[in-house]
XYZ file of C-alpha atoms in Angstrom:
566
model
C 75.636 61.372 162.380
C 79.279 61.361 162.061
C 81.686 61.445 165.007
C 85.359 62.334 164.953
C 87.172 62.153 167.964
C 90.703 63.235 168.526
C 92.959 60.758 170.649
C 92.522 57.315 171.913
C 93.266 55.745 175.069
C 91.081 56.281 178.346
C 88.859 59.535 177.008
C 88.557 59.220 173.306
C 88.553 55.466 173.023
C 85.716 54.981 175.704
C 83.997 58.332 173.993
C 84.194 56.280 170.480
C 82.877 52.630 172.151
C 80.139 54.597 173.900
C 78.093 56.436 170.983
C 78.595 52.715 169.129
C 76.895 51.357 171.510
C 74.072 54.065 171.410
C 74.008 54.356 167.627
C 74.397 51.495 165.231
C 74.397 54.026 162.483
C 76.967 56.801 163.432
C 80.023 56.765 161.514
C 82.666 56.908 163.937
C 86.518 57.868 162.887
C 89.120 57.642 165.618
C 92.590 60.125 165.271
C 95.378 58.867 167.154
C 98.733 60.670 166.764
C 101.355 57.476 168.145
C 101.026 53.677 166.860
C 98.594 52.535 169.793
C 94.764 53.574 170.389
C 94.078 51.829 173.507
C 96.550 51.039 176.269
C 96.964 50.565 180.039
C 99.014 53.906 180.797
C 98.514 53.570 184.617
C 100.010 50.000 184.467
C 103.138 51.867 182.026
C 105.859 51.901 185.434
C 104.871 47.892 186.338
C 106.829 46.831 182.841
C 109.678 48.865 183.839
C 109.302 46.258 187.539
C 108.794 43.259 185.203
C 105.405 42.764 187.050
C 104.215 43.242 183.262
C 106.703 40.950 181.215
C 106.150 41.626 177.544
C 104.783 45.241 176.120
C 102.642 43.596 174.357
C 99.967 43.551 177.555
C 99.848 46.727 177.874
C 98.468 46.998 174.122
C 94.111 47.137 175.495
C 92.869 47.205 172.213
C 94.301 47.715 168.365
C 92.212 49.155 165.519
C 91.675 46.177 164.403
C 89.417 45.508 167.269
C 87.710 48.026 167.066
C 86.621 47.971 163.451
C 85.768 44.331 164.013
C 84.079 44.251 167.131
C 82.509 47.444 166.999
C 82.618 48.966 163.473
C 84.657 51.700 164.520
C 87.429 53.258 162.039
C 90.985 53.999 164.180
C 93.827 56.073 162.028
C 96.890 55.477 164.294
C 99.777 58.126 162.979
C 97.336 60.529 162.359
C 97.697 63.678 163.661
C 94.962 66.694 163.976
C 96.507 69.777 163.488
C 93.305 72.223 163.087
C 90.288 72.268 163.780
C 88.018 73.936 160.974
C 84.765 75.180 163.144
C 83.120 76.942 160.069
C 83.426 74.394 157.801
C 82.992 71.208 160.425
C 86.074 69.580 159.229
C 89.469 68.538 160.754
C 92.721 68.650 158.964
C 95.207 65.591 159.886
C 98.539 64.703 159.039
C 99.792 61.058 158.440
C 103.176 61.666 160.430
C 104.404 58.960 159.040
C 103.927 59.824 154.979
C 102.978 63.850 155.673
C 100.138 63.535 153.546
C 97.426 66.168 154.908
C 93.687 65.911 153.931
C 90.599 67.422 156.042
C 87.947 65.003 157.459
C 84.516 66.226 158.044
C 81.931 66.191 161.299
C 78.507 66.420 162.746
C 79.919 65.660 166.469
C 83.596 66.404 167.463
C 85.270 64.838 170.628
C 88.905 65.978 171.737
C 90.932 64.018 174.072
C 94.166 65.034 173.056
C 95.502 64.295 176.951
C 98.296 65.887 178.824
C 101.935 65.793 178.314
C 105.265 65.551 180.760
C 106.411 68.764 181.355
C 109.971 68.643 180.201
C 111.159 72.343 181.280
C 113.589 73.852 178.667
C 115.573 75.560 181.607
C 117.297 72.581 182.708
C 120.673 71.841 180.984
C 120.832 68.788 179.178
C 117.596 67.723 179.142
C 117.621 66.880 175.861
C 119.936 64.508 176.309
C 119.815 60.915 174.838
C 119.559 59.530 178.776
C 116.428 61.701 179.543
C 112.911 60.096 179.380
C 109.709 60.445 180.483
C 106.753 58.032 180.824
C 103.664 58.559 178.464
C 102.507 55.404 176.354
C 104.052 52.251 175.875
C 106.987 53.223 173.617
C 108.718 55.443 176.159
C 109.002 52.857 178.993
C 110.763 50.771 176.095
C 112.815 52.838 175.265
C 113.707 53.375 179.625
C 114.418 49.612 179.568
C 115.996 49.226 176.594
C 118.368 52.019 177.483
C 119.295 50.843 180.910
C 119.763 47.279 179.569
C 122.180 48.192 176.592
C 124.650 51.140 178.800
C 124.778 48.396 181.843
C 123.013 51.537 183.500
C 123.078 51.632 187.886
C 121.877 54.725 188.653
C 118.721 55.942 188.111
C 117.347 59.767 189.263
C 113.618 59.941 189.249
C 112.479 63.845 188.878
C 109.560 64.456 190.640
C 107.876 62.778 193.382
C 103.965 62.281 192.058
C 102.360 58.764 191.395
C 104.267 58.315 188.571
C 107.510 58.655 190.068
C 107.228 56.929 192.928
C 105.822 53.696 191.030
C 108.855 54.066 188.810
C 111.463 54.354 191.745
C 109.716 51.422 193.156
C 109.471 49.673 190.061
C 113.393 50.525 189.232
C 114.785 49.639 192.782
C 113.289 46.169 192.760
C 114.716 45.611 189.387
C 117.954 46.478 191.156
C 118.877 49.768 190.390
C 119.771 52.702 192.390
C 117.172 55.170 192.472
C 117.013 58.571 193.838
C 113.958 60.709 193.754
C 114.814 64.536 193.448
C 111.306 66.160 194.364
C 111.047 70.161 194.664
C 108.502 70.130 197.357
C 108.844 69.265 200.782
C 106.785 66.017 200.524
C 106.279 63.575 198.170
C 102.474 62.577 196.988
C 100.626 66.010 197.414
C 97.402 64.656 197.922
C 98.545 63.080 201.765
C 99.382 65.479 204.529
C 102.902 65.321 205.615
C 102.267 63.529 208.777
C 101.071 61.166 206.921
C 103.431 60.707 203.843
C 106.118 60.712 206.595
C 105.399 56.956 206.467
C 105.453 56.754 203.066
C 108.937 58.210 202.882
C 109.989 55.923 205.679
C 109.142 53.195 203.370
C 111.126 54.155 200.337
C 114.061 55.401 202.910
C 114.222 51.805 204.630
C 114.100 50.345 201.062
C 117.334 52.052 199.976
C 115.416 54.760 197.773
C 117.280 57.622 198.099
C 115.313 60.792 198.371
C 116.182 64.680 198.039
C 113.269 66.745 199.166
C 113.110 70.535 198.630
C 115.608 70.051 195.699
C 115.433 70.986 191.954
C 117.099 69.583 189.242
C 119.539 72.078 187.210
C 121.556 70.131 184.560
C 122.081 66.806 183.538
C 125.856 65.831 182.577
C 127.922 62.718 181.711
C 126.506 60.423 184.681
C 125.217 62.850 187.024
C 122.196 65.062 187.881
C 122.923 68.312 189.436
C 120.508 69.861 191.742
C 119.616 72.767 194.068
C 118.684 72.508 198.149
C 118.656 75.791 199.942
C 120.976 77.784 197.673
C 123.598 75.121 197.392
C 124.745 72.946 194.411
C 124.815 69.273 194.743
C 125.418 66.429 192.269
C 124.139 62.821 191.941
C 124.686 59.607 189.885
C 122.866 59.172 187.357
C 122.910 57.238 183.989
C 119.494 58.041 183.257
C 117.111 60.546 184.399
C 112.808 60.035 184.461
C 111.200 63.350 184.005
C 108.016 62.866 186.640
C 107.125 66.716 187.494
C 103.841 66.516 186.194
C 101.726 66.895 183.176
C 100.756 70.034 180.822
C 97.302 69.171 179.360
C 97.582 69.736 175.436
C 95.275 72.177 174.894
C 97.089 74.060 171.430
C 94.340 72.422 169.361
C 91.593 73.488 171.238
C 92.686 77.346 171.423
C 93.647 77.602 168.252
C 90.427 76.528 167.034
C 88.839 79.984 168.828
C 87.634 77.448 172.306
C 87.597 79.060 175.660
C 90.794 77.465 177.714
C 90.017 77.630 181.730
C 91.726 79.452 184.740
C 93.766 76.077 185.102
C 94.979 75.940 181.749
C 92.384 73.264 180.446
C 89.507 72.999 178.315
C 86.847 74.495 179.484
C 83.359 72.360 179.675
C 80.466 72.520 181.093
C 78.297 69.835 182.968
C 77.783 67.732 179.434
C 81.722 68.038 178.326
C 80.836 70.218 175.631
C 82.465 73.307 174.937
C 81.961 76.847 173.998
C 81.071 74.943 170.896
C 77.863 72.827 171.475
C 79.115 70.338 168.748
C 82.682 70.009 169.948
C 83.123 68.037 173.084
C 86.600 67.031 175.449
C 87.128 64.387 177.786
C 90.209 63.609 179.972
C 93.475 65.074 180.914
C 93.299 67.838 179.002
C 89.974 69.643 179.988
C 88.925 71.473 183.217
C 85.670 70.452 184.991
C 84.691 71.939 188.516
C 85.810 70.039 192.398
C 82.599 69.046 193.866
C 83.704 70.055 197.354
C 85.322 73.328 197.139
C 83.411 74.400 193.768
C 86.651 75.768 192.445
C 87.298 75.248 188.845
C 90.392 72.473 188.440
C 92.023 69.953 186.079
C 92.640 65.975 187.384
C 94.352 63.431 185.549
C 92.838 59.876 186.136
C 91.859 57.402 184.137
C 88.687 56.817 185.737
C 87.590 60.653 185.058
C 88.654 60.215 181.800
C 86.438 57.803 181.443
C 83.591 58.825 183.288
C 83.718 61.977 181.223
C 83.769 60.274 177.969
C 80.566 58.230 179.032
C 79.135 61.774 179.900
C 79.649 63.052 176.547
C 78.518 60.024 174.464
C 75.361 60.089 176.053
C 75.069 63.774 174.827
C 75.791 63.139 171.665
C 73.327 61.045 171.620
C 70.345 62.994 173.063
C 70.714 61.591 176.475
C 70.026 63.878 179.777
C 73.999 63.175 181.207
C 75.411 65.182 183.168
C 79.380 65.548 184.848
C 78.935 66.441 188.461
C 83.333 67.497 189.406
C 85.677 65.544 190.596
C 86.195 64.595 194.411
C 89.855 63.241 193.464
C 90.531 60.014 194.624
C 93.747 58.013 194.302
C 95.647 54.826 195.779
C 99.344 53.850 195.285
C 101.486 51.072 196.512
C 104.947 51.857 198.150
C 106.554 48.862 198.526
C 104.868 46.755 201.110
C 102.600 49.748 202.285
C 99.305 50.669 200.439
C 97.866 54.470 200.446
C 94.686 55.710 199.485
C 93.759 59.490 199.823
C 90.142 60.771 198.469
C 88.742 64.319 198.528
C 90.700 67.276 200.673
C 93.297 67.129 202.951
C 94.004 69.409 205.269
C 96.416 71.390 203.336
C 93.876 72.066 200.761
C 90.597 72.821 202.777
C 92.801 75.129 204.416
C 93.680 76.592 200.807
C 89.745 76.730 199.756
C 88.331 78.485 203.298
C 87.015 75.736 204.568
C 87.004 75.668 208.538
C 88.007 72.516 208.831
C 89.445 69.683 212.077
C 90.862 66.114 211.145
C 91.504 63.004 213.877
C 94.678 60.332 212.775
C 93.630 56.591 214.133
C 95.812 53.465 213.861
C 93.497 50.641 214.849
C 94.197 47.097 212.898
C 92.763 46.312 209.805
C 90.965 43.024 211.076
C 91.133 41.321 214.342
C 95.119 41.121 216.046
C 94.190 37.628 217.285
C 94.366 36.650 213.676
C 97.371 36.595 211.278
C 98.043 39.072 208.871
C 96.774 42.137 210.924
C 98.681 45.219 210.938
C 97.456 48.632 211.861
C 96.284 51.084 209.125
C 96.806 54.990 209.625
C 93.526 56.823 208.817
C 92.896 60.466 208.722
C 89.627 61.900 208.418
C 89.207 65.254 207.624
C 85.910 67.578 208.145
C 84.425 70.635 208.398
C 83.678 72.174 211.773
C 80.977 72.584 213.589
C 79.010 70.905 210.860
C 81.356 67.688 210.359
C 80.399 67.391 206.720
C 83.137 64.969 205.632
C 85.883 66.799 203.265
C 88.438 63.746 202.675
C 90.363 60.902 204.142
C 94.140 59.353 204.012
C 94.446 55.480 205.184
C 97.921 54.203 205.066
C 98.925 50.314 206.064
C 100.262 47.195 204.889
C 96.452 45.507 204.486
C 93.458 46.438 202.428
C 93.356 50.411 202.850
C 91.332 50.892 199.383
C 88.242 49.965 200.220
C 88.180 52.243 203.513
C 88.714 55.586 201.196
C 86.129 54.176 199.023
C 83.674 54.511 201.600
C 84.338 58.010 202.007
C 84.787 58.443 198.658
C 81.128 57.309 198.447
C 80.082 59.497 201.214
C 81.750 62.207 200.192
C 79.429 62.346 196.574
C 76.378 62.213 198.696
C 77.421 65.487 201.077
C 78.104 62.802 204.328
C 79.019 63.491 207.762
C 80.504 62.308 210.197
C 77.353 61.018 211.766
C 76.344 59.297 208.515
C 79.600 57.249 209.045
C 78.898 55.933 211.886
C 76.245 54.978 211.031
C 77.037 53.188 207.964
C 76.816 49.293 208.366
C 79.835 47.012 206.913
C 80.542 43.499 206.262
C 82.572 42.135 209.367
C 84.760 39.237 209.814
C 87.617 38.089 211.931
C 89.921 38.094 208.860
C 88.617 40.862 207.065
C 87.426 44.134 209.493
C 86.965 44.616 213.078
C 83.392 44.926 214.548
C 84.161 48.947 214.720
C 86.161 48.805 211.518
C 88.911 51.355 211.420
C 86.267 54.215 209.326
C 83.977 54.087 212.401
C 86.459 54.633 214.652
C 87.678 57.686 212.877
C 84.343 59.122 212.774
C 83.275 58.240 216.373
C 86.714 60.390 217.678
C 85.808 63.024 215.319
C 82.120 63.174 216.678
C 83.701 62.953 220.364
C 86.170 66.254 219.611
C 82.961 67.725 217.994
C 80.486 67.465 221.088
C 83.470 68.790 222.777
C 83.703 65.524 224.929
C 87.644 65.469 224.739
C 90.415 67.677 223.350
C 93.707 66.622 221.356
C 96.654 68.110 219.075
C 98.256 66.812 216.175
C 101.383 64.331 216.198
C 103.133 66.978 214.541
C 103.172 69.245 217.530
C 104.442 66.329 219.804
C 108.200 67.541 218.745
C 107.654 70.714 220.097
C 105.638 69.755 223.550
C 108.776 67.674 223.889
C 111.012 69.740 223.827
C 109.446 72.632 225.728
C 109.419 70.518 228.540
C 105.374 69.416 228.375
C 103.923 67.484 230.984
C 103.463 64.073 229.094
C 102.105 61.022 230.069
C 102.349 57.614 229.101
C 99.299 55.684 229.578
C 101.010 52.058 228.263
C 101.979 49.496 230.757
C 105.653 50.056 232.404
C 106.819 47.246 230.050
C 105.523 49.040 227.010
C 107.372 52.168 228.170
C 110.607 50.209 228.482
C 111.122 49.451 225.185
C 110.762 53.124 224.040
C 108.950 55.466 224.936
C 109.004 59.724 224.499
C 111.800 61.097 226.085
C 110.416 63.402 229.342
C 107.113 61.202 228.948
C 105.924 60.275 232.759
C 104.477 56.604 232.990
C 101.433 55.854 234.523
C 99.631 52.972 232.956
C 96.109 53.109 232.596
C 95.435 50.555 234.962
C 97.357 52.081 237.848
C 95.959 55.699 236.582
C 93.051 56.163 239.495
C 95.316 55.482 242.437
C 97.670 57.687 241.014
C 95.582 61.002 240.546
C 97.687 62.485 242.859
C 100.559 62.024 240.723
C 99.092 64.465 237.613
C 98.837 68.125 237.894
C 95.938 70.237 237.585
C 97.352 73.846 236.996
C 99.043 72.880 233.424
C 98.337 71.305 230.386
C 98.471 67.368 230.452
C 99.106 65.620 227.211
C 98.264 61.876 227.072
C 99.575 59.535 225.086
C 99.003 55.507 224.514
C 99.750 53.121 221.538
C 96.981 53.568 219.556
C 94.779 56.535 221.178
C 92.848 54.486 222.443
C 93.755 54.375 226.339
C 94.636 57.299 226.629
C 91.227 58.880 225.507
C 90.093 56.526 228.095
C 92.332 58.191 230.498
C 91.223 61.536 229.441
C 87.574 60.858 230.682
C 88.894 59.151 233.978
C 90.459 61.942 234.533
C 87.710 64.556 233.616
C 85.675 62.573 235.523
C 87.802 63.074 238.497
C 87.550 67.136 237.928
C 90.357 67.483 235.723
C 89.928 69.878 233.165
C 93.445 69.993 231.557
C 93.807 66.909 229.924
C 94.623 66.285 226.469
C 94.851 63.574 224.039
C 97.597 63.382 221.642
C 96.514 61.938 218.482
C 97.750 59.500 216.475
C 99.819 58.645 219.997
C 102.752 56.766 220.054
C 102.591 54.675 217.222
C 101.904 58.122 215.216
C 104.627 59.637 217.452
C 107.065 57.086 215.724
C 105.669 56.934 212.117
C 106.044 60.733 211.963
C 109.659 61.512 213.187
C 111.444 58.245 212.219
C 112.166 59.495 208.416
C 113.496 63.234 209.382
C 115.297 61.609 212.098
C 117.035 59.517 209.795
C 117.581 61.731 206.858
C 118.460 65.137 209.108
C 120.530 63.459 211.925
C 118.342 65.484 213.959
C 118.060 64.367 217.857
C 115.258 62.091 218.539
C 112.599 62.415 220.726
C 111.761 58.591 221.227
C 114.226 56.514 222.624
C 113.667 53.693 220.508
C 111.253 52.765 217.346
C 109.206 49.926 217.509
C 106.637 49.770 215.049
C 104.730 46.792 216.110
């Protein structure tokens, strides 16, 4: 059996390594259009940070490698420009002689990838100052260019993953860095009251950002850009493309295979496609999302690979199969680390799904201990069922492994029930004995039996302002140092002599730190008779995390009379 696969890194490489290891025998011929097979493209914006010092590194493997360590032929600067289904063969291009020949196949694997969308409408983006980040050689050229024109500004275009690891990356090398993003929000997978405290982050670490703004032109050290109808201009002596990823899928239609709603290759459950002897893998193809069903295209590395493993073993007569993608992601912001997995509430919205969520901010181990700092998590699940659809965890400790639990879950069809019941390791320094997951879950199961009822930080602005009965469940020195403007203190330990002091014919929204009290105070009070209470979640600490950056950025009036975020 001979194998051809088309493009290295995460996909085709791992495709190529697999079937070796299946088949001793299969001849096994690796295309790769640029001068590197195998390299570490998620770890591309840490050289531009220095975090990675020489290139070199990011190099995973060469062909040399991979002929000597597992007998596999690599053709860097080879192109594949058709494929030839009736006669089985390829035809490649050397793009660095232009010699063409045609290379035959029994199996054929395509992981041609995705590539930064560089739209032609902008002016100037062709422009010797423009880049974008794909392999190794194009965050070379970034430094190499910002080194040799003594470059300060830097505008980042687009505010995915990518872009926000290369603002990052950029602003601790000591650059100014603004992020132009077209959206509202930056990092689509989080909910805006959560990435509120992402763009805190980058706000309080002098990254400049311009939401709901699109880039126009690029001139002699400036970017000029749209917000609400008006023109706008900012420095910049070199400009990062970052608006996303097209996945290169000319190959595959021109070769008579079926592309997808999405735009990708379509594949079925063993990544092959219409064509039961031509296979794709990674960026470029379009598999299925295991919770909503709906047909979709996601660009990680550790689909890619998963994918690629999926194929090999059909290639090689084994019973694989590709179950979807969940989507699960993590990203460092400075000194915060986020982690989203599955759907937010945005998107189970989008897909029909009925869904509720609950926002906690417990500590990531025990306070007594240094180190500890509270973690944001939002669950998200389906009502009445609460079949877990996805989480968000936000904090300055180990979020990861949290979303990897519902990531986990989530694969198996898990509820909320099924977390809590799920058993962790527990340690002073590492967890708490009701480790922040569980005490996600146990609020959503409360809200589910209908024990308590709550609203979402984001509609504290406009209980605020309305004039809401609100109150503050802290003790009075707690409310001193800030506290919601109109809020009514009555701490939780004064709260049963004071029943007379909380009204019964209106809504009652409490409020604590953390939640915490004040869902105590909500059952106190029910207890008492009161039917009108209502827990606002997320509470203060939320409260804070939510407004502070549009307060900031807007100059919009507060509605906390101070910040303190600890």
């Amino acid at each position: 059996m001979k194998l051809v696969v088309v493009g290295g890194v995460a996909g085709g490489a791992s495709a190529a390594a697999r079937v070796r290891r299946l088949d001793e025998s299969a001849e096994i011929v690796v295309f790769e259009r640029g001068p590197d097979v195998s390299y570490s493209n998620c770890a591309l914006p840490y050289y531009l940070g220095g975090l990675v010092e020489d290139p070199a590194r990011l190099i995973l493997s060469t062909p040399e490698k991979f002929k000597n360590q597992h007998n596999i032929e690599v053709r860097t600067h080879s192109e594949v420009t058709a494929v030839n289904r009736s006669r089985k063969t390829v035809s490649v291009r050397n793009v660095l002689t232009g010699e063409t020949y045609e290379e035959p196949y029994d199996k054929l694997v395509l992981a041609p990838g995705a590539a930064p969308i560089m739209p032609k409408s902008i002016q100037g983006i062709d422009r010797g100052n423009v880049f974008s980040v794909r392999d190794v050689q194009d965050v070379v050229r970034i430094e190499s260019y910002l080194k040799q024109h003594d470059a300060k500004n830097v505008v980042i275009v687009g505010g995915g993953f990518i872009g926000i690891e290369v603002a990052e990356n950029l602003k601790n090398r000591g650059y100014t860095v603004t992020v132009v993003e077209g959206l509202g929000q930056i990092l689509a997978p989080f909910d805006l009251d959560m990435v509120q405290i992402l763009q805190r982050e980058l706000y309080d670490n002098g990254v400049r950002l311009e939401l709901n703004s699109t880039l126009t032109a690029i001139e002699d050290g400036k970017a000029v850009c749209m917000k609400d109808g008006s023109e706008f201009a900012v420095p910049a002596d070199a400009v990062v493309m970052a608006i996303g990823v097209a996945p290169e899928t000319k190959l595959a239609a021109e070769a008579g295979l079926t592309i997808g709603q999405t735009r990708g290759i379509l594949v079925n459950e063993h990544m092959q496609t219409d064509d039961p002897d031509i296979y794709a893998v990674g960026d470029a193809v379009e598999t299925v999302n295991r919770l909503t069903g709906q047909r979709g295209r996601l660009a990680l590395a550790g689909l890619a690979q998963w994918q690629a493993r999926v194929a090999a073993d059909h290639i090689c007569g084994k019973d694989s199969a590709y179950k979807g993608f969940i989507g699960s992601s993590c990203i460092r912001v400075f000194g915060l680390n986020a982690a989203s997995t599955g759907l937010n509430e945005k998107a189970a919205e989008a897909a029909g799904i009925e869904a509720s969520a609950v926002t906690v901010y417990p500590y990531d181990h025990v306070r007594i201990l240094p180190e500890a700092h509270p973690i944001a998590f939002k669950l998200v699940y389906s009502v009445p069922d609460g079949k877990i659809l996805g989480a968000q965890a936000i904090g300055r400790g180990n979020v990861t492994k949290r979303v990897d639990i519902i990531a986990a879950l989530l694969g198996m069809g898990g509820t909320v029930t099924d977390l809590i019941e799920t058993e962790h390791c527990y340690a002073p320094l590492f967890s708490t004995p009701k480790d922040v997951v569980h005490m996600a879950a146990l609020t959503a199961e409360n809200l589910l039996a209908g024990r308590f009822k709550q609203v979402p930080v984001r509609d504290v602005r406009p209980l605020s302002e309305s004039g809401a009965c609100i109150i503050d469940v802290r003790e009075a020195w707690e409310y001193e140092l800030s506290h919601i403007k109109g809020a009514k203190n009555i701490p939780l330990s004064e709260l049963r002599d004071r029943l007379d002091e909380i009204p019964k014919d209106i809504p009652v929204y409490l409020h604590c730190r953390s939640s915490q009290r004040s869902y105590y105070a909500c059952c106190y009070l029910q207890g008492h008779g009161f039917d009108n209470v209502i827990n606002l979640s997320g509470s203060f600490l939320g409260i804070c995390l939510h407004e502070y950056f549009n307060d900031k950025t807007t100059g919009r009036e507060p509605i906390v009379t101070g910040y303190n975020f600890d």
